[in-house]
PDB file of C-alpha atoms in Angstrom:
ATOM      1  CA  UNK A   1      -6.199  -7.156 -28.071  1.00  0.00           C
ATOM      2  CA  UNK A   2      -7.932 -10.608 -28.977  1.00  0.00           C
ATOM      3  CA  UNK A   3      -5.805 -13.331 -28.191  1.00  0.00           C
ATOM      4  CA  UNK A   4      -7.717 -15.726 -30.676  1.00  0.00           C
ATOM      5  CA  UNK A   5      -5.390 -14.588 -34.122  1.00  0.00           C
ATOM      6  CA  UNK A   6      -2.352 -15.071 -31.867  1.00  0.00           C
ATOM      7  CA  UNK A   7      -3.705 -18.707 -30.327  1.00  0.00           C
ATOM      8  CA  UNK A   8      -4.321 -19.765 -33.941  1.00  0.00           C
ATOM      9  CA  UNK A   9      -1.081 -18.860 -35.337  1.00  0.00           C
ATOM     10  CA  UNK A  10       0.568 -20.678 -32.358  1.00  0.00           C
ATOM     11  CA  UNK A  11      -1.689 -23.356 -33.207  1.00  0.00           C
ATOM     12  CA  UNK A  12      -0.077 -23.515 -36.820  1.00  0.00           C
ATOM     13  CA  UNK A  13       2.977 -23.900 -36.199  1.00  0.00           C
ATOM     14  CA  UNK A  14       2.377 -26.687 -33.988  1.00  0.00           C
ATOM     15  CA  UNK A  15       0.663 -28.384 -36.669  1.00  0.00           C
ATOM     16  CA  UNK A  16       3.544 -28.309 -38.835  1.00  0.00           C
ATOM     17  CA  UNK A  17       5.811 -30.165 -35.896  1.00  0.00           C
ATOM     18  CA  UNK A  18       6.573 -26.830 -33.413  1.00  0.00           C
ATOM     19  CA  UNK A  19       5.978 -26.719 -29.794  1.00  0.00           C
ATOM     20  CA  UNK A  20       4.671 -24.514 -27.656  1.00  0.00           C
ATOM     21  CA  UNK A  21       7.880 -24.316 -25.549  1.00  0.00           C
ATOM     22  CA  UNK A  22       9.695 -23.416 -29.302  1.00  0.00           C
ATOM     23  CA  UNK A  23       7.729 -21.053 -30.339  1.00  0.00           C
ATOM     24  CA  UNK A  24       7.613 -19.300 -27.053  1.00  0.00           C
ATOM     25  CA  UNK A  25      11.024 -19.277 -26.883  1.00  0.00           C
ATOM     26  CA  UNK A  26      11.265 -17.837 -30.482  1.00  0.00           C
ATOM     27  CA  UNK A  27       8.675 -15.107 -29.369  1.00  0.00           C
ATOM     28  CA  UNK A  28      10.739 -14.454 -25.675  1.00  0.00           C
ATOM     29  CA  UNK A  29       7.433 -15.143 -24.000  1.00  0.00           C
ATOM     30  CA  UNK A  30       6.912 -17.319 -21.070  1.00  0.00           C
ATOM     31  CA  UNK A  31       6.391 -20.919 -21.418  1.00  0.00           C
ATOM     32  CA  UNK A  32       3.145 -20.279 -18.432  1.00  0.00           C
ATOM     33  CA  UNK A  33       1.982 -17.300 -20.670  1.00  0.00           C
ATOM     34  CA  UNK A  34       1.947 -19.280 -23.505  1.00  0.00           C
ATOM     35  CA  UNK A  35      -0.356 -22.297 -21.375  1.00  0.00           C
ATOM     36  CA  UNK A  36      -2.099 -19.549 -20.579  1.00  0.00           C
ATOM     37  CA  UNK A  37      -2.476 -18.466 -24.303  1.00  0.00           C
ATOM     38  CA  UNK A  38      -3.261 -22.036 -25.941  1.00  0.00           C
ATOM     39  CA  UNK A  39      -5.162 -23.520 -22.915  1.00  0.00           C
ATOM     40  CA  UNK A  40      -5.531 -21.684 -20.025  1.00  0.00           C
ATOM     41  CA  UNK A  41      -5.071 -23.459 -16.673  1.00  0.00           C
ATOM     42  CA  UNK A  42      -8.061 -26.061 -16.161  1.00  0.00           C
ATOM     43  CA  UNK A  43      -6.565 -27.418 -12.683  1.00  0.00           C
ATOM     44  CA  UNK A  44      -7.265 -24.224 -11.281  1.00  0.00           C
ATOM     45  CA  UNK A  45     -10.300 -23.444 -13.189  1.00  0.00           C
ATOM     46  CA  UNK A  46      -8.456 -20.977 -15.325  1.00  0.00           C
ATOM     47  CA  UNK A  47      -9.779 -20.266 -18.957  1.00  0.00           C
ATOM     48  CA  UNK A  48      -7.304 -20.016 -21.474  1.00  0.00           C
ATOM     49  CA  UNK A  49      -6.739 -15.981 -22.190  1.00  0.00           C
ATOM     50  CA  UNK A  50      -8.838 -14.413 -24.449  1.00  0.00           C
ATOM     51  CA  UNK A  51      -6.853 -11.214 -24.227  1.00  0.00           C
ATOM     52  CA  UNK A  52      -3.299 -10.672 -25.124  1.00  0.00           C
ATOM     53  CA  UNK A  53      -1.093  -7.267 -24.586  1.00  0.00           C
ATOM     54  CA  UNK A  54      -0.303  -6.450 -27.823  1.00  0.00           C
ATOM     55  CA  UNK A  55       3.783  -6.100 -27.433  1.00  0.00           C
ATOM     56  CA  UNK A  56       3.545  -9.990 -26.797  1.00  0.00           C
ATOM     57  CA  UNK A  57       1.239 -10.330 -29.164  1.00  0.00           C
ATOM     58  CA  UNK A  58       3.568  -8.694 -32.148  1.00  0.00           C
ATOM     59  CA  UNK A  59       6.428 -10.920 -30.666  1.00  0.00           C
ATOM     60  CA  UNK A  60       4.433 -14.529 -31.346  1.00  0.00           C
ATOM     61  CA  UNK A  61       2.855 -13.276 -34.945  1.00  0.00           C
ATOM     62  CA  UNK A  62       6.806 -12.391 -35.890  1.00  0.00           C
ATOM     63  CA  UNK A  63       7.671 -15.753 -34.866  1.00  0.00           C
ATOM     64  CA  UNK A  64       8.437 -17.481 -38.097  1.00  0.00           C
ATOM     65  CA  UNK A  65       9.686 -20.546 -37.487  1.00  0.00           C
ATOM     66  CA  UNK A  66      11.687 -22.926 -40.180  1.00  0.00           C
ATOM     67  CA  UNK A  67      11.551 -26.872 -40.958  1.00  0.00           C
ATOM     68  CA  UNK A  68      15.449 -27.002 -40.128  1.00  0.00           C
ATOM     69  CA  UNK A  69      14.494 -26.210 -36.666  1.00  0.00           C
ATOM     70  CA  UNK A  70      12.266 -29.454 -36.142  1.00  0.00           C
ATOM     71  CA  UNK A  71      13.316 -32.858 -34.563  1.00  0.00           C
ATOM     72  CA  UNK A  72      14.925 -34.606 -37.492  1.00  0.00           C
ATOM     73  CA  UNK A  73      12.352 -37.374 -37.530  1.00  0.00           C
ATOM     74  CA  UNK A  74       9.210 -34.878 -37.771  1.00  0.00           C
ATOM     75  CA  UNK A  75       7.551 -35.511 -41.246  1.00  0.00           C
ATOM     76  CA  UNK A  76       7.237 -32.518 -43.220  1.00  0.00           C
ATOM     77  CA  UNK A  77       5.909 -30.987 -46.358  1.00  0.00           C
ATOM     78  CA  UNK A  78       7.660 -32.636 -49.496  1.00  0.00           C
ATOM     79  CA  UNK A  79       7.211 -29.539 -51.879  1.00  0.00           C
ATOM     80  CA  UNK A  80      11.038 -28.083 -51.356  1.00  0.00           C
ATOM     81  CA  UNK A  81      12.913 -31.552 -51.106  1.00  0.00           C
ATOM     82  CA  UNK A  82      11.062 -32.330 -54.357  1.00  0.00           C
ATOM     83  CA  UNK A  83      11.877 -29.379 -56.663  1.00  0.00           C
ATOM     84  CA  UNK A  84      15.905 -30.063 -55.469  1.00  0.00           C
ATOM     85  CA  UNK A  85      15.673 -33.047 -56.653  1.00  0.00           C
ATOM     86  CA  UNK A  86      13.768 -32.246 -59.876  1.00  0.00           C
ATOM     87  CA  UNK A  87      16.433 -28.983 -60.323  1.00  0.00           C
ATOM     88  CA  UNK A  88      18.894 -31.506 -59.961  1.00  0.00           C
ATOM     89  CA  UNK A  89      17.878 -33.725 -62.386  1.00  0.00           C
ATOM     90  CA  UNK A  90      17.225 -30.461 -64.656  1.00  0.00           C
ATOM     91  CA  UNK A  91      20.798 -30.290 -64.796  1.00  0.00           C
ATOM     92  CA  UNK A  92      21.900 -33.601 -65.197  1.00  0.00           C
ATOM     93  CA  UNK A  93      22.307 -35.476 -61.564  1.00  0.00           C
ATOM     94  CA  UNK A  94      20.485 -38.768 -61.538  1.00  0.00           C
ATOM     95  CA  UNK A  95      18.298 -39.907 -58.571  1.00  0.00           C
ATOM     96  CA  UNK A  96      20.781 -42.921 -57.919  1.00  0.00           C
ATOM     97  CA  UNK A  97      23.990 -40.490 -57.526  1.00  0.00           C
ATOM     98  CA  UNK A  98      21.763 -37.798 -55.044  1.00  0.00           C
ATOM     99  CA  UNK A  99      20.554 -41.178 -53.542  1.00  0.00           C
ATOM    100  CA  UNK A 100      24.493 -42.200 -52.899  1.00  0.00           C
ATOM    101  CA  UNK A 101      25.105 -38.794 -51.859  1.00  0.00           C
ATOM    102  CA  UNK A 102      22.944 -38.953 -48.756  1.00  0.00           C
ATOM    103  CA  UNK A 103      23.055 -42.497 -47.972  1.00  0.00           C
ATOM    104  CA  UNK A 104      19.460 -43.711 -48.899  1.00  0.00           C
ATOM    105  CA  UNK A 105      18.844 -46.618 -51.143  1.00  0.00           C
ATOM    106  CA  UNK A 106      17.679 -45.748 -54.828  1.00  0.00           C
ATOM    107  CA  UNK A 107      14.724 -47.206 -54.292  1.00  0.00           C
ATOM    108  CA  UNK A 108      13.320 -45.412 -51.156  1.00  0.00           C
ATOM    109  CA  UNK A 109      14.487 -42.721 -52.712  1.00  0.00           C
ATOM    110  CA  UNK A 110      12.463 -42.960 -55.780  1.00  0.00           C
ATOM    111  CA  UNK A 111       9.138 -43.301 -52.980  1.00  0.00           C
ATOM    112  CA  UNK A 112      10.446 -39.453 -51.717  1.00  0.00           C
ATOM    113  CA  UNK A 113       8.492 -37.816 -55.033  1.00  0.00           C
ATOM    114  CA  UNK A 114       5.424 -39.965 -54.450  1.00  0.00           C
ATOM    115  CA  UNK A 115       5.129 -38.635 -51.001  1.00  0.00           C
ATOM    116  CA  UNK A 116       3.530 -35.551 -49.629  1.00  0.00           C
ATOM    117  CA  UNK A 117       5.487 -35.521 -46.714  1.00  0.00           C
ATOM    118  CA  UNK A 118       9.427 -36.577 -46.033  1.00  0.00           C
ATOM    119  CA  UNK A 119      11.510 -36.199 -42.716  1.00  0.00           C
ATOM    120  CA  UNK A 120      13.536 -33.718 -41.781  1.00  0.00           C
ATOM    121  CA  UNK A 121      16.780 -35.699 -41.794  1.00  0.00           C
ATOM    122  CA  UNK A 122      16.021 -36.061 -45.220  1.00  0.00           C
ATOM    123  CA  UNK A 123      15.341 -32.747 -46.566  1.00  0.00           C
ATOM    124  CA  UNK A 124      18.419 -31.617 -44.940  1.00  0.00           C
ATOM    125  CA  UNK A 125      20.271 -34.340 -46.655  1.00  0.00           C
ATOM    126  CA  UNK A 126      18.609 -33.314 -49.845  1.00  0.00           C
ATOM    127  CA  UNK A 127      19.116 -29.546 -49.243  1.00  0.00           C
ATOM    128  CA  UNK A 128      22.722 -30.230 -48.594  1.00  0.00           C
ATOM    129  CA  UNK A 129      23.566 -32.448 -51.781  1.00  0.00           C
ATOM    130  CA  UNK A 130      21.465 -29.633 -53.795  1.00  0.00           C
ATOM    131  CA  UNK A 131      24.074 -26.473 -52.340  1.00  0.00           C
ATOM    132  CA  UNK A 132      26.828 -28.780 -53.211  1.00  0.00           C
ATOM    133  CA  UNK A 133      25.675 -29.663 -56.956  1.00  0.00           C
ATOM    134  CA  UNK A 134      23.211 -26.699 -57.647  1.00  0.00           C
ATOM    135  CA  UNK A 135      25.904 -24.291 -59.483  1.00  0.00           C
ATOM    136  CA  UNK A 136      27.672 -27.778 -61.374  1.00  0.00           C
ATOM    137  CA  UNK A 137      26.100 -29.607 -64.182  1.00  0.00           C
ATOM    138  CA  UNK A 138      26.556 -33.500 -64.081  1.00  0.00           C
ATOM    139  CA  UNK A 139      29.308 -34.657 -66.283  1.00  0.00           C
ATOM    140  CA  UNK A 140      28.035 -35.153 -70.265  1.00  0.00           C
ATOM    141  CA  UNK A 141      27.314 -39.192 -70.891  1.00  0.00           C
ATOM    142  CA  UNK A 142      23.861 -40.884 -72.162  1.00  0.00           C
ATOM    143  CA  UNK A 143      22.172 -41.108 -68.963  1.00  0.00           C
ATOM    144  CA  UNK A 144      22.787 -37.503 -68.618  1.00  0.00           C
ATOM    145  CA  UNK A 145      21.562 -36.756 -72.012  1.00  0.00           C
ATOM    146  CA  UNK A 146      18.505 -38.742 -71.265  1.00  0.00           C
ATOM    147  CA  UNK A 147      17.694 -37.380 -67.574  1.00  0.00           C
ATOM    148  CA  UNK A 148      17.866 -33.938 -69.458  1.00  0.00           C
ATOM    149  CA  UNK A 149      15.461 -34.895 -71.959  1.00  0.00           C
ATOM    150  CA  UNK A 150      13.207 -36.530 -69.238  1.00  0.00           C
ATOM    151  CA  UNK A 151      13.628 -33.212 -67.489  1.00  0.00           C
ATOM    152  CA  UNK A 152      12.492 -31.050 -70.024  1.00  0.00           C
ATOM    153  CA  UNK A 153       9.500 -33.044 -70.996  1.00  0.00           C
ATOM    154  CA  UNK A 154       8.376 -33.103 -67.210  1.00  0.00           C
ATOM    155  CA  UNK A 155       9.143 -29.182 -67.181  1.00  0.00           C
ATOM    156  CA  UNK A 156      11.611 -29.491 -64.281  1.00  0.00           C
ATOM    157  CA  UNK A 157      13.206 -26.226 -62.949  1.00  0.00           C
ATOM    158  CA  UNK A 158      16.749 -25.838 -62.458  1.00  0.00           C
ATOM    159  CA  UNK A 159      17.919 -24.686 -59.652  1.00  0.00           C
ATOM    160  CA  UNK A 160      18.779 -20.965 -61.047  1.00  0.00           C
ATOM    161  CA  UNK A 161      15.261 -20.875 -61.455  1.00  0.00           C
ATOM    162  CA  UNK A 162      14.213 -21.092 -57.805  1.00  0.00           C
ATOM    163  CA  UNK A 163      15.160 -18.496 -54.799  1.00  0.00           C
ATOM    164  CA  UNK A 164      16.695 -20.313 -51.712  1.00  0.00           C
ATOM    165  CA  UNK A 165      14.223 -18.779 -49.585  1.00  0.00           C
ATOM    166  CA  UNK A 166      10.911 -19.612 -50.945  1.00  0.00           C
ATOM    167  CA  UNK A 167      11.731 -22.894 -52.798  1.00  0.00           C
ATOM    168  CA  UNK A 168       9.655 -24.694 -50.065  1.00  0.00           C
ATOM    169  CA  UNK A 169       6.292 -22.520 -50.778  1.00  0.00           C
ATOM    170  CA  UNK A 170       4.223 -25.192 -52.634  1.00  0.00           C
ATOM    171  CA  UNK A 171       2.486 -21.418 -53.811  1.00  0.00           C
ATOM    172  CA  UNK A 172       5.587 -20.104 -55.288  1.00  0.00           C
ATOM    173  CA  UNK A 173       6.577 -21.029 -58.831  1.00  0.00           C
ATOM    174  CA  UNK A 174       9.754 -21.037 -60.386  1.00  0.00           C
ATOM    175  CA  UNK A 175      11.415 -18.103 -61.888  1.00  0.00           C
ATOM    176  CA  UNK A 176      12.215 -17.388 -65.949  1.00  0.00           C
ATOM    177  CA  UNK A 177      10.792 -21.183 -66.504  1.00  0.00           C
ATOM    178  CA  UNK A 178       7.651 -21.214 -68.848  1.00  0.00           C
ATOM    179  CA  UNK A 179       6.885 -24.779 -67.072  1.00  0.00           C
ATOM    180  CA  UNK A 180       6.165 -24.979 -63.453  1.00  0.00           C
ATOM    181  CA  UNK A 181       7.893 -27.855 -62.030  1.00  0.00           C
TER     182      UNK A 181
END
């Protein structure tokens, strides 16, 4: 079959911080197959393959491969640590307490929803604080009060609104929540 389709999902998840040596390992292909694949073997003249069997093939398109399995200071896509923090918030916990929680300073903390990207470390800091807190609301005071007006206004999900697995999609919305956060 064409090997282009298969070279331009590879391609893909490299882009979002993979290498070829992951994702062939994800697929069980061969790290020279996969040179091959992507670009071929110019010391020898090689072109890269513009054919692929299509049992290897099926093995690298299957190959989904997550952000948690990145180096922990690849930047990603901000989208998931952005809705915790805004379910959070939707259910009380203020940006300075998730901010103590994983060790970051309030104030480069506050920069995380301004950004498009944020490092792994930190989404899994984030994504950690949110499993912890997700299922608790934040103890009843005035700041808590206000955050939940704040959060209502802005039309932040809580976290019963999102599903685990697709809270990351910057195309999927939130669930039983007439705003989308």
């Amino acid at each position: 079959m064409d090997a282009a389709p298969v070279r331009k999902h590879v391609r893909r998840l490299m882009r979002q911080g993979h290498t070829a040596q992951g994702v062939a390992t994800c697929a069980g292909v061969d790290m020279n197959r996969m040179r091959m694949l992507l670009w071929g073997n110019p010391s020898s003249g090689r072109p890269r393959s513009a054919r692929i069997r299509s049992a290897v093939a099926d093995r690298i398109m299957s190959c989904r491969m997550d952000w948690r399995q990145l180096h922990p200071n690849t930047g990603i896509d901000s989208t998931g640590t952005i809705r915790r923090i805004r379910a959070l918030g939707a259910i009380g916990w203020s940006g300075k307490h998730i901010a103590d929680l994983i060790g970051m300073r309030q104030g480069n903390f506050a920069m995380i929803q301004g950004r498009p990207q944020v490092l792994v470390t930190t989404a899994l800091k984030v994504e950690a604080v949110y499993h912890d807190l997700a299922m608790t609301p934040a103890p009843d005071n005035q700041y808590t009060r206000r955050l939940l007006t704040l959060a209502v206004t802005k039309g932040w999900a809580p976290p019963l609104a999102w599903d685990d697995e697709t809270i990351d999609d910057p195309k999927t919305r939130p669930q039983g929540h007439a705003l989308a956060a």
